[in-house]
Short mmCIF file of C-alpha atoms in Angstrom, two decimals:
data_model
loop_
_atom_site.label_atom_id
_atom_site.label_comp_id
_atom_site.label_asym_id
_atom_site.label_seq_id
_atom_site.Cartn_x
_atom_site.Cartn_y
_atom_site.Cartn_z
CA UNK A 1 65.81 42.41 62.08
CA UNK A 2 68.14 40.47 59.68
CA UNK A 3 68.62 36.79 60.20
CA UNK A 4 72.05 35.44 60.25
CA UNK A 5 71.55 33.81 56.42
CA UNK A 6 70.88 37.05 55.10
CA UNK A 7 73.09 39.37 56.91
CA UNK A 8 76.24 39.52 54.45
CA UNK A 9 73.75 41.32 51.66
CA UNK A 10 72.38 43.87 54.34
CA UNK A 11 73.74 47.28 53.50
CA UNK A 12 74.46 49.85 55.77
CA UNK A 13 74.37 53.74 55.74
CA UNK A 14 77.18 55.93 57.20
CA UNK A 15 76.55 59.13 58.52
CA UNK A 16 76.22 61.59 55.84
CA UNK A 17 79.06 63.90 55.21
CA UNK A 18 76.26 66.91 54.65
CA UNK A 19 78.52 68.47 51.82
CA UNK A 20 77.16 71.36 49.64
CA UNK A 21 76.77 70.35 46.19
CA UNK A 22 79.16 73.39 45.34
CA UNK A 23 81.92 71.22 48.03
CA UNK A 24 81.77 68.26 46.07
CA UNK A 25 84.19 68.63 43.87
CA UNK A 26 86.59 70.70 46.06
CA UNK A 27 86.83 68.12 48.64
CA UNK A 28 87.36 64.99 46.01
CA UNK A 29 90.32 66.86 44.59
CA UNK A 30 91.83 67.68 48.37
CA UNK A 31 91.18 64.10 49.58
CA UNK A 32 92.85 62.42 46.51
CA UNK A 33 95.74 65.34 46.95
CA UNK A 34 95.64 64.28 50.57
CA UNK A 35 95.61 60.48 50.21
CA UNK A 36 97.77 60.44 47.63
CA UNK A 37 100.36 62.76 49.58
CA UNK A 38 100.29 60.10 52.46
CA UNK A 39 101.13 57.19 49.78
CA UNK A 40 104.19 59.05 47.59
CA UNK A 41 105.69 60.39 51.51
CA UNK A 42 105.34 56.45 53.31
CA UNK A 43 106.12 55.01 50.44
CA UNK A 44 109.54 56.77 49.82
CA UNK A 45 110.61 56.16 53.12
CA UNK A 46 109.76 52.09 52.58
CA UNK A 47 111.84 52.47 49.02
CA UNK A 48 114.28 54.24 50.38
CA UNK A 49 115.38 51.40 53.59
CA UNK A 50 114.82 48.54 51.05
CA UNK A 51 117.04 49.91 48.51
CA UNK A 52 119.79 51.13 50.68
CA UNK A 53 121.75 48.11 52.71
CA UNK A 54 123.30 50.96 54.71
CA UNK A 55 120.02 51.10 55.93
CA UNK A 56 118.94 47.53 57.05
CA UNK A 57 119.62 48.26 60.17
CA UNK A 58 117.40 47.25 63.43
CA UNK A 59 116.14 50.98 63.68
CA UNK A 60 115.41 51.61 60.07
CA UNK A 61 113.92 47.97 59.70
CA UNK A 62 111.29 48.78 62.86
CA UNK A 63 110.82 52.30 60.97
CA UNK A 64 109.78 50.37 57.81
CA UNK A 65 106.80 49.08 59.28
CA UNK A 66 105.54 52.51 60.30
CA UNK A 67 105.34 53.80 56.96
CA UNK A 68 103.73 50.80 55.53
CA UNK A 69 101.14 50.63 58.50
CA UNK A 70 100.37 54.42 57.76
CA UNK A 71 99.66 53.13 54.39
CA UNK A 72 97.43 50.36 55.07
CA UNK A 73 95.33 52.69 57.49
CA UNK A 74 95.31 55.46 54.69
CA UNK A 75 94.09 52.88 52.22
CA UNK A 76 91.60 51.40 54.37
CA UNK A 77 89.35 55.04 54.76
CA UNK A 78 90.20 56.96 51.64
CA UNK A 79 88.96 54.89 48.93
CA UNK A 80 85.75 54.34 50.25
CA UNK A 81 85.43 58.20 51.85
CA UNK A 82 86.12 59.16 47.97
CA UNK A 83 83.63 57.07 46.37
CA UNK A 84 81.62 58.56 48.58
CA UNK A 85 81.97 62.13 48.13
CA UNK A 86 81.78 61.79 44.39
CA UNK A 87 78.85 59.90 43.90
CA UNK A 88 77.12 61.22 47.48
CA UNK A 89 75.89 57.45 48.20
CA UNK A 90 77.22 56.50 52.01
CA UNK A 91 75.96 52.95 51.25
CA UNK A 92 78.20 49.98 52.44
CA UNK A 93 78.01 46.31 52.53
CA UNK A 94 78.14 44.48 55.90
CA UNK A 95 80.71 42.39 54.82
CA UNK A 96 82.89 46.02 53.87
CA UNK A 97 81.87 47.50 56.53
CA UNK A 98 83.55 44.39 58.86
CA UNK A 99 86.78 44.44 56.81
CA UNK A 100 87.08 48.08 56.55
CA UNK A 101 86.64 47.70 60.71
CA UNK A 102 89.09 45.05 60.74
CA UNK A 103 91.87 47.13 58.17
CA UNK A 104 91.08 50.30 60.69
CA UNK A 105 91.73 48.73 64.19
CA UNK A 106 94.20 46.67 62.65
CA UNK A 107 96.01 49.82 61.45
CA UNK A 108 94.99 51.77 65.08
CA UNK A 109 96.79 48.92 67.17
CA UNK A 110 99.09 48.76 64.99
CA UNK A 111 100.76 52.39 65.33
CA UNK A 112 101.17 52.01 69.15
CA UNK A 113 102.79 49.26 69.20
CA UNK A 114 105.07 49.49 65.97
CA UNK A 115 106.12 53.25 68.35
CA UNK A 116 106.31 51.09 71.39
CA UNK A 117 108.93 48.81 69.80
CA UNK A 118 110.91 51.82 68.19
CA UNK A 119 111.18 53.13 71.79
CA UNK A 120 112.09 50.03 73.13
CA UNK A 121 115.32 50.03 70.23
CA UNK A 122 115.93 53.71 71.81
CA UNK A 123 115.91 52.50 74.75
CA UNK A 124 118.72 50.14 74.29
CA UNK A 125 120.59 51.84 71.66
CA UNK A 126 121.22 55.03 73.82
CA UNK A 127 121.48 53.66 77.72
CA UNK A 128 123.36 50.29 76.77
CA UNK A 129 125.39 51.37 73.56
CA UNK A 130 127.55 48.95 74.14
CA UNK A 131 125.69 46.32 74.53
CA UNK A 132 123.46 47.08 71.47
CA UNK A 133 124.52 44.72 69.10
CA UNK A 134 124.07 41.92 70.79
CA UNK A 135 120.60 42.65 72.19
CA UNK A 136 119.07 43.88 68.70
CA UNK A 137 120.88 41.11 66.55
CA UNK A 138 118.98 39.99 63.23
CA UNK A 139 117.33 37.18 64.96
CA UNK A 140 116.24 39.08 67.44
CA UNK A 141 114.97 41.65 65.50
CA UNK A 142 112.96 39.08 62.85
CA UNK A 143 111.69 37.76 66.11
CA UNK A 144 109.74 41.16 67.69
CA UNK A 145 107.99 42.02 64.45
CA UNK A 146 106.34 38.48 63.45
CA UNK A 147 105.59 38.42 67.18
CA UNK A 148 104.26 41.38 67.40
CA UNK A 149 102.49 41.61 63.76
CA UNK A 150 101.05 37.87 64.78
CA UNK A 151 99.67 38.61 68.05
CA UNK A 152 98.29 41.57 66.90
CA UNK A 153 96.61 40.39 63.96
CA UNK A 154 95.06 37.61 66.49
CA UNK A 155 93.78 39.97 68.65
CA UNK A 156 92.02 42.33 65.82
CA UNK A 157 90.83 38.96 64.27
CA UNK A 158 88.91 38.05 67.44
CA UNK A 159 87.33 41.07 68.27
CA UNK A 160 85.92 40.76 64.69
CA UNK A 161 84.77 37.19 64.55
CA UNK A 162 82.84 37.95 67.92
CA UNK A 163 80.57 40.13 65.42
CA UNK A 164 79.83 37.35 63.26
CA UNK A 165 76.61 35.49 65.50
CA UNK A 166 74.60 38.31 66.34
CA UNK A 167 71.86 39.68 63.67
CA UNK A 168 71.27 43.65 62.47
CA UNK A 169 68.36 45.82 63.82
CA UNK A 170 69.45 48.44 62.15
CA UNK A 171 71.32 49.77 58.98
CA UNK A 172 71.98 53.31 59.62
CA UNK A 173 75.67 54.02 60.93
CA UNK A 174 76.15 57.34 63.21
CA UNK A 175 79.81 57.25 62.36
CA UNK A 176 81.88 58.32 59.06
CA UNK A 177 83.87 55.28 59.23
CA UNK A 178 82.91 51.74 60.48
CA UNK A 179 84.48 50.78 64.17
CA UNK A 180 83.81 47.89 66.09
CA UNK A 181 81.63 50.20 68.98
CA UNK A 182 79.54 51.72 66.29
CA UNK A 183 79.16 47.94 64.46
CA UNK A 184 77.71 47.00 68.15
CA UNK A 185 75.43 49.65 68.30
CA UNK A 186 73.13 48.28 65.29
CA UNK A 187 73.74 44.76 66.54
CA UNK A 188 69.87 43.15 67.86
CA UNK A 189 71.68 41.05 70.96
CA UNK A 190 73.32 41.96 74.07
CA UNK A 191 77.07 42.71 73.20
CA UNK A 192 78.37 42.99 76.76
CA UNK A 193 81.15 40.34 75.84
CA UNK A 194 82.26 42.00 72.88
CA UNK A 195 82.05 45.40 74.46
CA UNK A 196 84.23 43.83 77.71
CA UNK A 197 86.62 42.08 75.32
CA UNK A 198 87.24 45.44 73.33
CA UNK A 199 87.68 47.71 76.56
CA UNK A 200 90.41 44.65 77.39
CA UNK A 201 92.31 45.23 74.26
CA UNK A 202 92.00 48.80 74.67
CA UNK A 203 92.94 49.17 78.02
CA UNK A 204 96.10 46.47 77.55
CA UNK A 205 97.18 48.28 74.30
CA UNK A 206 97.02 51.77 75.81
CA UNK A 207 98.37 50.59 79.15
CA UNK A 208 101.54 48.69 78.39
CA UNK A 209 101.88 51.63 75.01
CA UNK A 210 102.03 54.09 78.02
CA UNK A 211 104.11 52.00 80.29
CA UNK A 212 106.89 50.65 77.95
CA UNK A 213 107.25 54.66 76.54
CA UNK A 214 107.49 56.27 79.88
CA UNK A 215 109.86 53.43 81.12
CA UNK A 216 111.98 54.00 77.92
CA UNK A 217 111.45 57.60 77.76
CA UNK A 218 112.54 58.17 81.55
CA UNK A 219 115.80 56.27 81.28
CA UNK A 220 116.26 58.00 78.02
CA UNK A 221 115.79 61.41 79.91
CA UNK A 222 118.51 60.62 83.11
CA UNK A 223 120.97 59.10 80.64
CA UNK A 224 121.07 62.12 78.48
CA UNK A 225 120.89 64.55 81.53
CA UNK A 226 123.88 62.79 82.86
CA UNK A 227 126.29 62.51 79.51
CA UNK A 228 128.95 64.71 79.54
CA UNK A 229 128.90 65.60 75.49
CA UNK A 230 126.80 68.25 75.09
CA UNK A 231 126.44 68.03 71.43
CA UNK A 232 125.01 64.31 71.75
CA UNK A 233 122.58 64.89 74.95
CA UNK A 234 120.81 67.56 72.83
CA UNK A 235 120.57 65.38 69.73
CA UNK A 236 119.02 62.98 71.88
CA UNK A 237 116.73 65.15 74.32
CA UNK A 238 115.03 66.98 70.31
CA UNK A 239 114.57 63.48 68.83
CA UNK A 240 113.11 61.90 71.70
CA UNK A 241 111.51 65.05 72.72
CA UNK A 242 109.76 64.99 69.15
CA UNK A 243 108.80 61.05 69.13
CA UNK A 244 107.37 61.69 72.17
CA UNK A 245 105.09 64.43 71.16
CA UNK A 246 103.54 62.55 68.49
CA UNK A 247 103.20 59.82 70.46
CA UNK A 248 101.11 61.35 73.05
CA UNK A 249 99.34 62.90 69.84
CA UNK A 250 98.23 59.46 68.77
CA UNK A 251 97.56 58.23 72.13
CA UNK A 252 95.30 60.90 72.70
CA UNK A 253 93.77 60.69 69.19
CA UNK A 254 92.73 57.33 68.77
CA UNK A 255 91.66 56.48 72.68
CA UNK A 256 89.27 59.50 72.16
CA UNK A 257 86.85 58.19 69.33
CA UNK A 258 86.41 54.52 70.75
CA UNK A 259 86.17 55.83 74.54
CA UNK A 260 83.31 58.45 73.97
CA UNK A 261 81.35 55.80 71.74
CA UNK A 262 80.97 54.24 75.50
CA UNK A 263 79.75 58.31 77.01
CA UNK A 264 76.66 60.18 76.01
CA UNK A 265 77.96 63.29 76.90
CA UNK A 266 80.66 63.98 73.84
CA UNK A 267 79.13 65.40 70.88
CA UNK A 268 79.17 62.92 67.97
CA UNK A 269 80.51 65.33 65.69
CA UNK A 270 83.81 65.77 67.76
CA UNK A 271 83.80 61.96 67.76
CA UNK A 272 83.74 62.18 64.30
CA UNK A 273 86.50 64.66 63.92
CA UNK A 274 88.74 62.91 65.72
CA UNK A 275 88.25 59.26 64.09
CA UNK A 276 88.82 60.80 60.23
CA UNK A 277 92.03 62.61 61.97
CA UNK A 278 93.42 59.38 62.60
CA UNK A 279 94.26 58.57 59.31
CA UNK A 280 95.20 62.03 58.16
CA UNK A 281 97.52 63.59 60.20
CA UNK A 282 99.23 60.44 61.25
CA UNK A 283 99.89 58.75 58.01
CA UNK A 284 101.33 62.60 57.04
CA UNK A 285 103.53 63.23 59.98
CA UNK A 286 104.93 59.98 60.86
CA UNK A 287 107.42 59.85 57.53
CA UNK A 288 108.38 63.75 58.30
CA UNK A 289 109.24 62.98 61.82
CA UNK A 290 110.25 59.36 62.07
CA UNK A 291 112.08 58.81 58.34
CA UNK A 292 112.76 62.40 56.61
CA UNK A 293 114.20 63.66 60.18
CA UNK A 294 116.13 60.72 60.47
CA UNK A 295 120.01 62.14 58.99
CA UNK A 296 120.60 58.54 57.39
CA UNK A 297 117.49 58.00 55.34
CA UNK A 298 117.21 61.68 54.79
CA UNK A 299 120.70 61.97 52.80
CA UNK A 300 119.40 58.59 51.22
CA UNK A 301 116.54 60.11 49.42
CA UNK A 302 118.93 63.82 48.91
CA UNK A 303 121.53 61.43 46.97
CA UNK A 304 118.37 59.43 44.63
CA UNK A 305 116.72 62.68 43.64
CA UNK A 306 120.27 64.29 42.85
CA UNK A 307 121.66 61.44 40.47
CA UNK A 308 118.16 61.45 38.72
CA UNK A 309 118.68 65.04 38.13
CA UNK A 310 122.09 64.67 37.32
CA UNK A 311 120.95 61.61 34.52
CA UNK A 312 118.32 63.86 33.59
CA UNK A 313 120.70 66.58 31.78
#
């Protein structure tokens, strides 16, 4: 047992990533390829709509905080996963351990409802064209992402600061990444508030996630069932189709991990799996299918890499 005036210096053990010695290096070398991948494709995609005024538009300006999100949760696992592969020492701080938490939920949350809003803008954009530019006007638009980046942020901040009072019993960490369920597991004290206030947040991020999409989604169907151009009902049924399908993807992929921390009967190293995945596969499909599908910021980043081949001759 640590008392609360020594708990910031307690270090903590993850689980051990049980690689050969003759893996080592192989997996360093995919993981930076793999991080860095994730950085150069989110990262075009937030050069490319602040470069281009063509593109400050309210769609493209909700699609900038996916990539930069995507980022933030790639940046908040791989540089600690790395260090750890190289030098084969799964040691972490407390106080890392709580931020890299914080960074990771903060990043989780963060996805469904950035894809929430972006729905929402589909929503209104293809049932009331008309009316679009006067529901998603600038103000507007500044007005949904400090809202929903500030409540957000409050929310993550709170679950987090409820870790703060209670001591350690325990430093080992049967997780590859640190979560608020697996931070409550080495916790000494009853954490039936924390564990209530995070199934809250879960269920109410999940819930109205689910809700707004298959509101949006529904309306989005019948609208595009029901217009007569043919060209422009199967533009929209493939896009939406495709937002949909990762949607569900991430839905499914981050309720998994934190649900079957609460259920004996998953196997820990599926739960495992699945909570790295999260800030793989998202971080490198999001840009293909949300900013390099997208025919505007596509020809955008055609056009830069022409001219600088052009200048280069």
């Amino acid at each position: 047992m640590y008392p609360n005036g020594s708990v910031l210096s307690v270090i903590l053990t993850l689980h051990s990533l049980k690689l050969p010695q003759a893996s080592i290096y192989p997996a360093f070398i995919f993981g930076i390829a793999t991080y860095l991948t994730i950085l150069l494709c989110n990262l075009t995609i937030v050069v490319t709509i602040c470069e281009n005024r063509n593109l400050h538009n309210p769609m493209c300006i909700l699609l900038l905080n996916l990539p930069i999100n995507d980022a933030m949760g790639a940046t908040s696992l791989f540089p600690q996963l790395l260090y750890s592969i190289w030098s084969q020492d799964r040691s972490i701080s407390y106080p890392a351990c709580l931020l890299q938490g914080f960074f990771v939920h903060l990043y989780g949350g963060a996805s469904h409802v950035i894809l929430t809003a972006m729905a929402f803008d589909r929503y209104i954009a293809i049932c009331f064209p008309l009316r679009y530019g006067a529901i998603m006007t600038t103000s507007n638009l500044v007005i949904i992402i400090i809202v929903m980046w500030l409540i957000h942020f409050i929310i993550i901040f709170v679950l987090f600061c409820l870790l703060i009072p209670y001591k350690i019993c325990q430093k080992y960490m049967a997780d590859l990444v640190c979560y608020n369920p697996s931070l409550m597991k080495i916790m000494c004290e009853d954490t039936t508030v924390n564990n209530i206030y995070g199934l809250f947040i879960l269920s109410l991020y999940h819930c109205i996630s689910l809700s707004v999409v298959a509101f949006t989604y529904i309306h989005i169907l019948i609208t595009c069932v029901t217009n007569k151009q043919s060209d422009t009902k199967i533009k929209a049924l493939q896009t939406c189709g495709t937002y949909l399908v990762v949607f569900l993807f991430l839905e499914f992929n981050t309720l998994f991990p934190l649900i079957s921390h609460r259920s004996e009967f998953v196997p820990a190293f599926l739960r495992r799996a699945f909570s790295i995945s999260n800030f793989i596969f998202p971080p490198l499909v999001n840009p293909l299918v949300y900013g390099f599908k997208t025919k505007e910021i596509r020809q955008k980043i055609f056009t830069f890499f022409k001219n600088k081949k052009i200048n280069s001759f």
